Every structure is written in C-alpha cells, then in structure tokens.
Coordinates of C-alpha atoms in Angstrom, one line a residue:
X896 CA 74.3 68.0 121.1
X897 CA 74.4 70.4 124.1
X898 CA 78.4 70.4 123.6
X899 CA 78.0 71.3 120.1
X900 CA 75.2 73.8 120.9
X901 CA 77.6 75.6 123.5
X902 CA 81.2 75.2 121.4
X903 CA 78.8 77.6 118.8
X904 CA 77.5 79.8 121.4
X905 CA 81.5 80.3 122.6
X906 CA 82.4 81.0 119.4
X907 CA 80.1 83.0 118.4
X908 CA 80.6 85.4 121.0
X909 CA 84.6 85.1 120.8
X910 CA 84.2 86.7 117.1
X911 CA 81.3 89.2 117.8
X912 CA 84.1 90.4 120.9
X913 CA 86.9 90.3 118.0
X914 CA 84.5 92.2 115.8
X915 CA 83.4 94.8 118.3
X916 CA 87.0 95.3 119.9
X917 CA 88.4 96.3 116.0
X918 CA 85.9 98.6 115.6
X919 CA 86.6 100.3 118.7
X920 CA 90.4 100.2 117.8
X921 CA 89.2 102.1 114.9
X922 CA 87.2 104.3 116.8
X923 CA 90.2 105.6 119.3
X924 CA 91.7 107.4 116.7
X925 CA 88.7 109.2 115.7
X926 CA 87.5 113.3 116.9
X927 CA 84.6 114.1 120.1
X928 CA 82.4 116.6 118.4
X929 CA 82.0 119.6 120.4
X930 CA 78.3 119.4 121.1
X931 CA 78.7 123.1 123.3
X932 CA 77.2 125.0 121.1
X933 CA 74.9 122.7 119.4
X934 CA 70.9 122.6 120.6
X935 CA 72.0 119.2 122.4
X936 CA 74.4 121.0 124.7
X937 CA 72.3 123.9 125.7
X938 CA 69.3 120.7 126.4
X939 CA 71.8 119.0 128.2
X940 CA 73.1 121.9 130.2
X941 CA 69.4 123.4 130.9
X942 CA 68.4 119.5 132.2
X943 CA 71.2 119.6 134.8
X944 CA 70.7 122.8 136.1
X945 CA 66.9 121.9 136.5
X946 CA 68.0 119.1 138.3
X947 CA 70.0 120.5 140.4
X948 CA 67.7 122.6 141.4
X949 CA 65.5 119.6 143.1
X950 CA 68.3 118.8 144.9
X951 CA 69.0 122.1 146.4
X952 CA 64.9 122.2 147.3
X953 CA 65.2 118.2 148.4
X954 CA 64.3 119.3 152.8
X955 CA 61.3 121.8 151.0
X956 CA 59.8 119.4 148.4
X957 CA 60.5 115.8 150.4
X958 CA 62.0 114.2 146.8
X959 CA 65.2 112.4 147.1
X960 CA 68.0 114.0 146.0
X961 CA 68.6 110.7 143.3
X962 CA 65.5 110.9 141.0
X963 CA 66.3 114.0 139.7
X964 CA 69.7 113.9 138.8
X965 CA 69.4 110.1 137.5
X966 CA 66.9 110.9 135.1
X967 CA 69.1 114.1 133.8
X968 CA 72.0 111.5 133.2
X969 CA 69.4 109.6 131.6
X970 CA 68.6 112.4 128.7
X971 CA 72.0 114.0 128.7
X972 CA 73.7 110.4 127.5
X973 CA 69.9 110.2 125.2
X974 CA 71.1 113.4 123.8
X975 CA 75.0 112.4 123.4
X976 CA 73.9 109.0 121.4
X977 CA 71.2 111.1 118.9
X978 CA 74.1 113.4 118.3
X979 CA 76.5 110.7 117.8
X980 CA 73.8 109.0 115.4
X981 CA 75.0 108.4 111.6
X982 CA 78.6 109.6 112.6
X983 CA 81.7 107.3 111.9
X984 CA 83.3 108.0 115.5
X985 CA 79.7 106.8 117.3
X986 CA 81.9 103.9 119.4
X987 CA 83.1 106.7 121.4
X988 CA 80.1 107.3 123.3
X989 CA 79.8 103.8 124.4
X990 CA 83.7 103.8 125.6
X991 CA 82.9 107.3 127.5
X992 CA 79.9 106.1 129.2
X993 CA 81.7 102.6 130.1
X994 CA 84.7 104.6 131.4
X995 CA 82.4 107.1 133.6
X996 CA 80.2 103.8 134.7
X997 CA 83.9 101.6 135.8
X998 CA 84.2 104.9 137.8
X999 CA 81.0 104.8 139.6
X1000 CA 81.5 101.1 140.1
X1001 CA 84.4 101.6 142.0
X1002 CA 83.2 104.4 144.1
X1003 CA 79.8 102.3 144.3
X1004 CA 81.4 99.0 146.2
X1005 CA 83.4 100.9 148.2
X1006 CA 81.0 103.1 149.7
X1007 CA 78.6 100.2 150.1
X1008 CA 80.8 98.2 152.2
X1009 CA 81.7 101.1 154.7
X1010 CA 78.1 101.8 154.9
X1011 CA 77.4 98.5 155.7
X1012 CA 80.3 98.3 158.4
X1013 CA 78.5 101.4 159.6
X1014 CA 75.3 100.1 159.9
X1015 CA 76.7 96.9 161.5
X1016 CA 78.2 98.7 164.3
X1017 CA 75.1 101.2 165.1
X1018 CA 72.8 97.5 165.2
X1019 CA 75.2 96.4 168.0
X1020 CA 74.7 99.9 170.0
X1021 CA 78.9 100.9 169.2
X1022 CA 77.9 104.8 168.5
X1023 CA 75.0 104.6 171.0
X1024 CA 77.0 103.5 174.0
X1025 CA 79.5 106.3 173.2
X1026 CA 76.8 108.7 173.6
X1027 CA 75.7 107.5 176.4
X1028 CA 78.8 107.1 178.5
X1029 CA 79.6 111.1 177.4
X1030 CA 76.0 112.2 178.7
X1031 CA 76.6 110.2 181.8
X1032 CA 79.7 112.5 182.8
X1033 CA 78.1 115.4 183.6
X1034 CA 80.4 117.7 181.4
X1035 CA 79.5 121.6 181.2
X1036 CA 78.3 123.0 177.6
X1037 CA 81.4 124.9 176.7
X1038 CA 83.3 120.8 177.5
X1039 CA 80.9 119.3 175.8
X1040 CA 80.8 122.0 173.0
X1041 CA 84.5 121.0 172.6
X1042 CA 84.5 117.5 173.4
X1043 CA 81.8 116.6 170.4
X1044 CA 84.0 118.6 168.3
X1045 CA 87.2 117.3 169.0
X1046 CA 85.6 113.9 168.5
X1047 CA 83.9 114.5 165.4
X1048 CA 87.5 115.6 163.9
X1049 CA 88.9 112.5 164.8
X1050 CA 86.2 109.8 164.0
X1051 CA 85.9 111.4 160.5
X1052 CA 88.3 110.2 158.9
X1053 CA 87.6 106.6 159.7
X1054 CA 84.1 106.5 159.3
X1055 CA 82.9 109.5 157.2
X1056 CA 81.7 113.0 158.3
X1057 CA 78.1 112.5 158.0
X1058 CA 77.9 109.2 160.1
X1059 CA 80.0 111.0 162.7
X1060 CA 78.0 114.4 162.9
X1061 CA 74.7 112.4 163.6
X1062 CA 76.3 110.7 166.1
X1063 CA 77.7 114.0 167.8
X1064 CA 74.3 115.4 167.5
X1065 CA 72.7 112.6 169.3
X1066 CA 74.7 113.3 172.1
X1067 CA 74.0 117.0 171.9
X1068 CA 70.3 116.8 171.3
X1069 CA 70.7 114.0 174.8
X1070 CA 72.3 116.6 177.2
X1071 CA 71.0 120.4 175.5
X1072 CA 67.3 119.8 175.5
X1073 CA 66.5 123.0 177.9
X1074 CA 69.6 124.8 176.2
X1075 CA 68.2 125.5 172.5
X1076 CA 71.0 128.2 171.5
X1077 CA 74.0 125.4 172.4
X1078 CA 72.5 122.7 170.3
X1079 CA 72.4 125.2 167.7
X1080 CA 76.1 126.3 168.0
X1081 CA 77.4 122.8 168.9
X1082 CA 75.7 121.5 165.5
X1083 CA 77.6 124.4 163.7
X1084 CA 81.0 123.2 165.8
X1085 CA 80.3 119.5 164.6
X1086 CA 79.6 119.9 161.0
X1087 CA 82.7 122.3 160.6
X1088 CA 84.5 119.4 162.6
X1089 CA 83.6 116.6 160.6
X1090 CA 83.9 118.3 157.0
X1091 CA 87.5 119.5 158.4
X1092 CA 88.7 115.5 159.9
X1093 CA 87.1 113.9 156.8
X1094 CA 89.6 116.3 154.5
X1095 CA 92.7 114.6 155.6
X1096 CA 92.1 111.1 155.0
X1097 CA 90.9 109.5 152.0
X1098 CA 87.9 107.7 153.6
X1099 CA 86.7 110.8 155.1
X1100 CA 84.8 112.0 152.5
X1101 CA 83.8 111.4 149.1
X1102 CA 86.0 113.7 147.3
X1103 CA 88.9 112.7 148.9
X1104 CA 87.9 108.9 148.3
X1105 CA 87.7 110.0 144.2
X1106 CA 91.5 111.7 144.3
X1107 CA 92.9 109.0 146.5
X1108 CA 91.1 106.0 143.8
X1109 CA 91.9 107.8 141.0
X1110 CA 95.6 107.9 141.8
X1111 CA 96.2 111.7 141.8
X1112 CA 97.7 111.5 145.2
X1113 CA 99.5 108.6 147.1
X1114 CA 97.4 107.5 150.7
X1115 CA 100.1 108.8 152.6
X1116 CA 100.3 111.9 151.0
X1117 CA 97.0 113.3 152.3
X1118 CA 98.2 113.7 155.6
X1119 CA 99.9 116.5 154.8
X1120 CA 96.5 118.3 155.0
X1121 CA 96.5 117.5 158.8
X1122 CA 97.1 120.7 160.0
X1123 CA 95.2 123.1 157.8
X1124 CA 92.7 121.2 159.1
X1125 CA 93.2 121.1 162.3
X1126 CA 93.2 125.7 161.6
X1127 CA 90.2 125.2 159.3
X1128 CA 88.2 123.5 162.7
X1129 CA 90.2 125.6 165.5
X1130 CA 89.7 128.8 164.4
X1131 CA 86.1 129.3 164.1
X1132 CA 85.5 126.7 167.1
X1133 CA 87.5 128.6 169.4
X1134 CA 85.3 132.1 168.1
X1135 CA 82.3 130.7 168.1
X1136 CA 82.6 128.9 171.9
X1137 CA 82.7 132.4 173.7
X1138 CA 78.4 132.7 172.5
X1139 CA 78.1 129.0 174.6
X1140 CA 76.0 129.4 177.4
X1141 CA 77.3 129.3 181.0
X1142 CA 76.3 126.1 183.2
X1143 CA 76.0 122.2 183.0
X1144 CA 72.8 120.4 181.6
X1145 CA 70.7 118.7 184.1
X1146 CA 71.6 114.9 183.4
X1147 CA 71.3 111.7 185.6
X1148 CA 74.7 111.1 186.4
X1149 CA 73.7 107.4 187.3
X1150 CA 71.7 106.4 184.5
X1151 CA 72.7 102.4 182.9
X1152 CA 75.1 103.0 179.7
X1153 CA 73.7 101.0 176.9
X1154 CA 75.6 97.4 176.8
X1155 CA 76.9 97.0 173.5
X1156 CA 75.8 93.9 171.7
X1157 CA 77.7 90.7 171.4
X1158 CA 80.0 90.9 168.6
X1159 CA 80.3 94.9 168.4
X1160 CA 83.8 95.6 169.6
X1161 CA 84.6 92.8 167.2
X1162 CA 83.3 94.5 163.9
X1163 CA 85.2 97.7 165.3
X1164 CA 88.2 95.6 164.7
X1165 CA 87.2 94.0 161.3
X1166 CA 86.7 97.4 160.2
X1167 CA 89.9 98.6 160.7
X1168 CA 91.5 95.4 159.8
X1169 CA 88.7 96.1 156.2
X1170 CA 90.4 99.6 155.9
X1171 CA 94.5 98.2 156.7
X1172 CA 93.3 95.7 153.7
X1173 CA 92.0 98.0 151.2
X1174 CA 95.4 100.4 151.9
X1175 CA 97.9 97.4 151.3
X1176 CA 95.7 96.4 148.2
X1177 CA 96.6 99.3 147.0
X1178 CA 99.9 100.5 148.0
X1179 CA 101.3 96.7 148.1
X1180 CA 99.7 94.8 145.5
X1181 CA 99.2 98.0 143.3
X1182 CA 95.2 96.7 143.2
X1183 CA 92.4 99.4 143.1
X1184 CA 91.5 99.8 146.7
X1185 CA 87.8 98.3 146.3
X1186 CA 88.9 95.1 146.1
X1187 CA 90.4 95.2 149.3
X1188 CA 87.2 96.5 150.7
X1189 CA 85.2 94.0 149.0
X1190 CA 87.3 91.7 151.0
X1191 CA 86.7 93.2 154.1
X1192 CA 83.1 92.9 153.3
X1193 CA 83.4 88.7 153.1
X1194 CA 85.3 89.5 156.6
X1195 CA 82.2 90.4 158.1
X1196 CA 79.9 88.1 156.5
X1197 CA 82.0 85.2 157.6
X1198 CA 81.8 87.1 161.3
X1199 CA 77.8 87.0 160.9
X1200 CA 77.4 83.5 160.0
X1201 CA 80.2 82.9 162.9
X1202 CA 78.1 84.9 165.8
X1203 CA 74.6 83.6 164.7
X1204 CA 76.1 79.8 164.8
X1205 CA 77.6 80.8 168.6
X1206 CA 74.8 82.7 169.8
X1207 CA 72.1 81.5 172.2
X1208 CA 71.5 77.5 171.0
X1209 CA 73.5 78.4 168.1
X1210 CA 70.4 79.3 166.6
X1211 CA 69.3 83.1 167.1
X1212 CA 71.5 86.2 168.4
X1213 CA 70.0 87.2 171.6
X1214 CA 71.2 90.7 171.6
X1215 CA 69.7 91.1 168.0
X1216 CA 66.8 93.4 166.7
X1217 CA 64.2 91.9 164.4
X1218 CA 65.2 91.6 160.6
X1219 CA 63.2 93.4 158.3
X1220 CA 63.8 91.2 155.2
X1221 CA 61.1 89.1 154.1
X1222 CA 62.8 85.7 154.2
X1223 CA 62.1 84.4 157.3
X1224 CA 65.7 85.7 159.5
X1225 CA 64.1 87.7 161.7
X1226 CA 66.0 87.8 165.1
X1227 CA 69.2 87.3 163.7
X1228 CA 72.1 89.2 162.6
X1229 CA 71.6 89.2 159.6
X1230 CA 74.3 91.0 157.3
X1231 CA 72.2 91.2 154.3
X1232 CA 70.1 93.8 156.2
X1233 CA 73.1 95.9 156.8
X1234 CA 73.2 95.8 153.1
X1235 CA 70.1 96.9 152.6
X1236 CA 70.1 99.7 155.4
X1237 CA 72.9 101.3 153.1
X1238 CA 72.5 104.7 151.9
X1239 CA 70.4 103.8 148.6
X1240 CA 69.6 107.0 148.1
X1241 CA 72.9 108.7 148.0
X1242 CA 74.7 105.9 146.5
X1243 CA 72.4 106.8 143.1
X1244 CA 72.9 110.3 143.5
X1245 CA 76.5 109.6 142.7
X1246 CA 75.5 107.5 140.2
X1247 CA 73.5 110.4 138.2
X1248 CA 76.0 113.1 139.3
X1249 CA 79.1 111.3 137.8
X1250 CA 77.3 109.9 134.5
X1251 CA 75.7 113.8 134.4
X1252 CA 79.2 115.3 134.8
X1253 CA 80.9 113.1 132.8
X1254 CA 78.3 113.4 130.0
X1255 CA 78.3 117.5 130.1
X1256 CA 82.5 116.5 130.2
X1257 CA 82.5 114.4 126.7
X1258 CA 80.0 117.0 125.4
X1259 CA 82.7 120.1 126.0
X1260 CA 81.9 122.0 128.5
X1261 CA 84.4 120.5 131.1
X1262 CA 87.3 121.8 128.5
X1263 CA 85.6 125.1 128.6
X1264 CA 85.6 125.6 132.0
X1265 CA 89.2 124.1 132.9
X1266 CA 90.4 126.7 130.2
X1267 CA 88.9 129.6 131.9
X1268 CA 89.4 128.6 135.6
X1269 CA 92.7 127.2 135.7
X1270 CA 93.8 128.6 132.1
X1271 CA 93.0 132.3 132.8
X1272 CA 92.4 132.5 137.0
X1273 CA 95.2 130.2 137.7
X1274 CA 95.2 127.1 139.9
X1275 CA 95.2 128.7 143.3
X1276 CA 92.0 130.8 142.4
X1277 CA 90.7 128.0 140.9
X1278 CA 91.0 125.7 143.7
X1279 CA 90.0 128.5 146.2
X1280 CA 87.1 129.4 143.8
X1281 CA 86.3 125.6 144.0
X1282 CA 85.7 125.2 147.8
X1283 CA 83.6 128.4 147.7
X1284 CA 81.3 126.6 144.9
X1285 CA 80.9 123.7 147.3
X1286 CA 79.3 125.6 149.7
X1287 CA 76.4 126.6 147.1
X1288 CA 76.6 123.0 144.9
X1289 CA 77.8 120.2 146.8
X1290 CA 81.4 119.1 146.7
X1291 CA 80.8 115.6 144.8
X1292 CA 79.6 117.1 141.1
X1293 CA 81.8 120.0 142.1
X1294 CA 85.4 117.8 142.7
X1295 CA 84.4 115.3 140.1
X1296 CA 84.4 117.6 137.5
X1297 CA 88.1 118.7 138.5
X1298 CA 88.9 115.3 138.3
X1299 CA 87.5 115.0 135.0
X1300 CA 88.9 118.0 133.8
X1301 CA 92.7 116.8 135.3
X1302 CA 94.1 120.2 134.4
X1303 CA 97.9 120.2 134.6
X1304 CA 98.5 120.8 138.1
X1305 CA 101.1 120.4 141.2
X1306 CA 100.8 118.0 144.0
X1307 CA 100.6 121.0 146.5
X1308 CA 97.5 122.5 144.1
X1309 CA 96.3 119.1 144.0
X1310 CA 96.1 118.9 148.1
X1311 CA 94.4 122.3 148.0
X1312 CA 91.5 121.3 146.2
X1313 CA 91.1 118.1 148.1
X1314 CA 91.4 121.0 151.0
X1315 CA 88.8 123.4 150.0
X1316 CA 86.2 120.8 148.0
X1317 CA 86.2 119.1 151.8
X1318 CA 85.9 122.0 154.1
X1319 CA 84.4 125.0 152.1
X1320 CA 80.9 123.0 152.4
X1321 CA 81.0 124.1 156.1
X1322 CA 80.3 128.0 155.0
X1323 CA 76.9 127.3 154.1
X1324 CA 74.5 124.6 156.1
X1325 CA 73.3 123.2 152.7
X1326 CA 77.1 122.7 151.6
X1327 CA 77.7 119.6 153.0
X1328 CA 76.0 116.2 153.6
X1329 CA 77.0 116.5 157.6
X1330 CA 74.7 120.2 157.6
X1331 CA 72.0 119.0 155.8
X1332 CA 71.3 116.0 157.8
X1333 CA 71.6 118.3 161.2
X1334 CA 69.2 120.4 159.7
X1335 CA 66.7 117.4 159.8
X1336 CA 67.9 116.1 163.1
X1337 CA 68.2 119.3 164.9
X1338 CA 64.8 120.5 163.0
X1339 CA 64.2 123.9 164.6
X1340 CA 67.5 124.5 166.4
X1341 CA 70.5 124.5 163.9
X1342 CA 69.2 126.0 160.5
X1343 CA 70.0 127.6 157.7
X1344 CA 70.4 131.3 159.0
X1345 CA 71.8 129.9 162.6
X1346 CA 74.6 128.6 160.4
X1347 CA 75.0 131.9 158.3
X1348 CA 75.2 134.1 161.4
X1349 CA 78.8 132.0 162.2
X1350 CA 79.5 132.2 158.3
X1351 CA 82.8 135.1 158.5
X1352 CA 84.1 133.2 161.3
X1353 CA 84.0 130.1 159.3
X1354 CA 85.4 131.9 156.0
X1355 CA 88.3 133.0 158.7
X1356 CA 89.1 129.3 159.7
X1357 CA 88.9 128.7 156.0
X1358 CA 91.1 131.3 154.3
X1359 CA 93.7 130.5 157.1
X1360 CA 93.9 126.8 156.3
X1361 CA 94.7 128.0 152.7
X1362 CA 97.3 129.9 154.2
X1363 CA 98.8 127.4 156.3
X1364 CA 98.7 124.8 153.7
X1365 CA 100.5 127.1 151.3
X1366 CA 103.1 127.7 154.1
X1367 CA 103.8 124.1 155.2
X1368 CA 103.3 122.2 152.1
X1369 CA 104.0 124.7 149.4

C-alpha cells in the first residue's frame, strides 16, 4: 500500500513538473512590463533608498545593516508579483527571482566557507600570533606604518580585506597606544591596503568574487590589475607616511608570543589546498567555483573530527576554547561553531541587496541607467563614475547592478570596474567594509574626518591606478 501510495505521489509530482515547465516555456517568449514609471516603481525605488539610508546610519542607530534592506527586497518582489497579477507573462517573475536567488546561493556558500576557514584559524591563535611576533620586534612607527600596510596588500587577497584590516589594526592598536595620530594614519594606510590587494584577486573582495563567478573574466585574468594596485596603495602610502610621528613605541621586547593551537598551521594549509580546489573546479572541470569550496569545507570537517579523536585521551582538544553551542561540545573544536561565528549579518545583507537590485533591475530601471551611463558617458566614465559611487554606496549593490546591467563592454573596461568598484571605497571611511569596521575598532582615533583629511592623496593614488591600468592593459 505504501508502494502504491508513493508510485502516485512520484507521479504526481513528475506531471505537475511537466505542467509547470510548459508553462514557463510559454512564458520565455512573453514581454517584462516596464514598471519605471508606474506607482510600483516609484514605491519600489522610494523603499530602497529609505533603506539604504539605515545602512549608511548602521554605527549611529546600532541596527544591522541586513534588516533594512531584506525587508525592502521583501516589498520590492511584493510589488513586482501585484503588478504581474492577472497578466499572461506572470511566470516571469518567479524565473527572475529564482535566477537572482541561484546567484545569491552561490555567492552565499562560498562566502560561508571562507568565513568559516577564517574563523577556524583565529580559534587556533594563526592571526593572533602574527601580531604578536610583529609587536615583539621593536620596529619604529614609520616600519611599522609600512610593514602593516605591505602586509595587509598581500594577505588580501587570500583571505578578504576586512579580515585582514582587523588584524592589521590589532597590531597597531598593540604597539601605538601612547601614539593616537599613528593609529589614526596607519588605519587609513591599512584600509587603502587591503581594498587595493583584495582588487587583484577574485577572493579578495566581494565584487571581484561576483565578476570572477559570473564568468566575465577568466581567474588568471585578474592579475593583470596587480600593478594599478600596487600605484592605487603606493602612492598615497608613501604621502601620507611623511605626517608619521618620529620614534619607536615602548614595547616589551621579551614578552611570550602566543603558541598557536594544535592544528592551526594545518588549516593554513587546508585553506589553501580549499582555494587550489575551488580554481581547478572551475578552470579544469568547468564547475562553478562553489563546489569546490564546499569541498574544501568537508576538508576541514574531516580535520575537526580528526584532531578532536587525537587530542588529549582522544576525547577533548586541550588547546580549545569553550563551545558556545548548546549541545553539550563544549571544549572541543567544534567546526559547527565556526559555522555559526560566520558573518550572519553580512551574509543577508547580500541577500536583500542582490534580490533589491535585481528586483529594481526586472522592474527597468537597471536598463535606464546602463543607457545613460555607459550609452551616453561612455564605459571609461562609467566605470570611473562607478568607483567614485562606491565610496558614497558601497561597492556590492553598486558592482552588482553593473553585472546585472552586462552592458557591452571590453575585457580592459571590464578589469577597470573590477578596479575602481574595489579601491574607490578607500576615498571615503564609510566606503568600504575594511573602514567601517576600523571605525568601531579604532573608536576615537581613525574616523570619519581623519580619513577625509587624506582624501586628495587617496583620489591621487586612485586616478593614477586608472592611468596605469589604461597604459599596461589597454
């Protein structure tokens, strides 16, 4: 009976998908409305920019960045289905918002499993032995001004630039405790570093991630952007280290370096190995690079249950921090805690600024502005225009609406607005994810009008990693 019961059930749903995919075959052929000028679109439009808004005002009004903008994708897709209501083309909207939500999911998996390699290696003490062994060498300001820089240019595009600016910032905040004004332009040195090294490499920032997993450029091919990046950090780096002050911060030369956990060096490796698999997924197998990821990711869950079996008794990790999940695995490593550690609140931002963009995108308005941007300015003011918009908005709705759009466009203009979506977030402090966290970090010492101050020596080091790029690559 239970056979017959399920045979019914299987073939039930087998016609009901037969049904539903020749309507949708119907539906491909059928027109968008353009909802731009309608009430919906000026509702949908007046929703985003109030959302927005809460995000700019997130460090003044203490509400996540997330619960605005998911409820405006919320109403903007409310307002797409009422539109759509009664029309014969209403299958669209369900393909549009499945297409935008494959996109997130993509973006979602792979973002979770960095973060939980991240959060893996700070547990085992990785990023806080580095600092420790740099505050133990007794370097002056203006080395250690550099040295943090240099370093957060090169971590950055392995991990991502906001893991490696707090990092760099712990070290600073360690060594410049009497010396406010060098935490201050150190903080401004590291987030210009780390938006500049994440803008090369497609896991060094989000927008990058989105062009390399979309498939606009090859992994390979973003290395051209090495050195315009290496002018967009140099240049205002090398201006703003003459205001460093003189002198060497009072540090104990002597002091212990914190042991990294057992296990830590090891997940260092797996991480790279994670990144080497997601890379041949996709330039190998011609498989989305998530997948490779979310093969690294059962690499260091085999790791965990490996090092909590050969740990002390093979019962409990002694190098491990309590758990903070409720079911009973406290003292071990326990890689479902990385998991939850993750960045919960960002990861739903994206999810309400890609469904909000790509909603306001099916609505219109995305059309529009390709058409007046790169129809009438032309793709290099564009894709200038677009870095200078990331300083005010932040680069993720910003480049994810370019994507959207996809206007017809040249690898070389392609490269530049991976370019200036990555570093034009460094003119402002609020432009970037790196200067926003520093602002909390460094409360009191790097702000908003520190940053501006350094803001035409930054535009400098920007305009001139337009140039070079133009020169080299174009």
């Amino acid at each position: 009976m239970s056979f017959r019961v399920g045979a019914l059930l299987l073939i039930s749903l087998f016609l009901s998908f037969c049904a539903k995919a020749s309507q949708q075959i119907d539906a491909v052929g059928s027109s968008i409305l353009d909802l731009t000028a309608t009430a919906y679109g000026f509702i949908a439009i007046i929703i985003f920019v109030i959302a927005y808004v809460f995000v700019i005002l997130e460090e003044k009004l203490h509400l996540r960045k997330s619960k605005p903008v998911l409820l405006a994708a919320g109403i903007i897709w409310i307002l797409i289905a009422v539109a759509y209501l009664g029309e014969p083309n209403h299958l669209l909207v369900e393909q549009a918002i499945r297409h935008n939500f494959l996109e997130y999911a993509e973006l979602f998996f792979f973002l979770l499993v960095a973060m939980t390699y991240i959060n893996a290696m700070l547990e085992r003490g990785v990023f806080d032995a580095l600092r420790d062994v740099l505050v133990s060498k007794g370097f002056s300001y203006k080395s250690l001004f550099w040295l943090t820089g240099v370093l957060a240019f090169f971590i950055s595009p392995i991990a991502d630039n906001l893991t490696t600016a707090l990092v760099m910032c712990a070290v600073i905040m360690a060594v410049g405790k009497d010396q406010p004004k060098f935490i201050g332009l150190a903080c401004i040195n590291i987030v210009v570093a780390a938006n500049a090294g994440g803008a090369f490499s497609p896991f060094g920032d989000i927008t990058t991630l989105m062009v390399w997993q979309k498939g606009i450029l090859e992994f390979w091919t973003f290395f051209k952007l090495f050195i315009p990046s290496v002018v967009n950090f140099l240049i205002p780096a090398f201006i703003i280290s003459f205001a460093v002050p003189p002198g060497k911060p009072v540090t104990q030369i002597d002091a212990p370096i914190f042991k990294i956990k057992q296990g830590g060096l090891v997940i260092v490796g797996l991480f790279l190995v994670t990144i080497v698999t997601a890379i041949s997924f996709h330039l190998v197998l011609h498989l989305p690079p998530v997948f490779g990821m979310m093969t690294g990711l059962a690499y260091l869950k085999l790791y965990a249950f490996f090092l909590n079996r050969h740990s002390k008794n093979g019962d409990q990790d002694p190098d491990a921090s309590p758990g903070s999940t409720p079911n009973g695995s406290y003292g071990k490593f326990d890689i479902f805690n990385k998991i939850a550690q993750a960045e919960w609140d960002t990861l739903f931002f994206f999810y309400g600024v890609i469904l909000a963009v790509g909603g306001l995108g099916f609505m219109g308005y995305l059309g529009m502005t390709s058409e007046f941007m790169y129809g009438q300015l032309g793709a290099l003011n564009a894709n200038i225009l677009v870095g200078v918009l990331s300083a005010i908005v932040d680069n993720i709705p910003v480049m994810f609406a370019v994507i959207t759009m996809n206007p017809e466009m040249s690898e070389v203009q392609w490269l530049l607005v991976t370019l200036t979506a990555g570093v034009g977030g460094s003119l402002l402090s609020i432009g970037s994810a790196a200067g926003v966290a520093l602002m909390g970090q460094a409360r009191g010492h790097y702000t908003f009008f520190g940053h501006l101050k350094w803001t035409p020596a930054i535009a400098l080091g920007y305009g001139a990693s337009i140039g070079v790029h133009m020169l080299l690559n174009g």
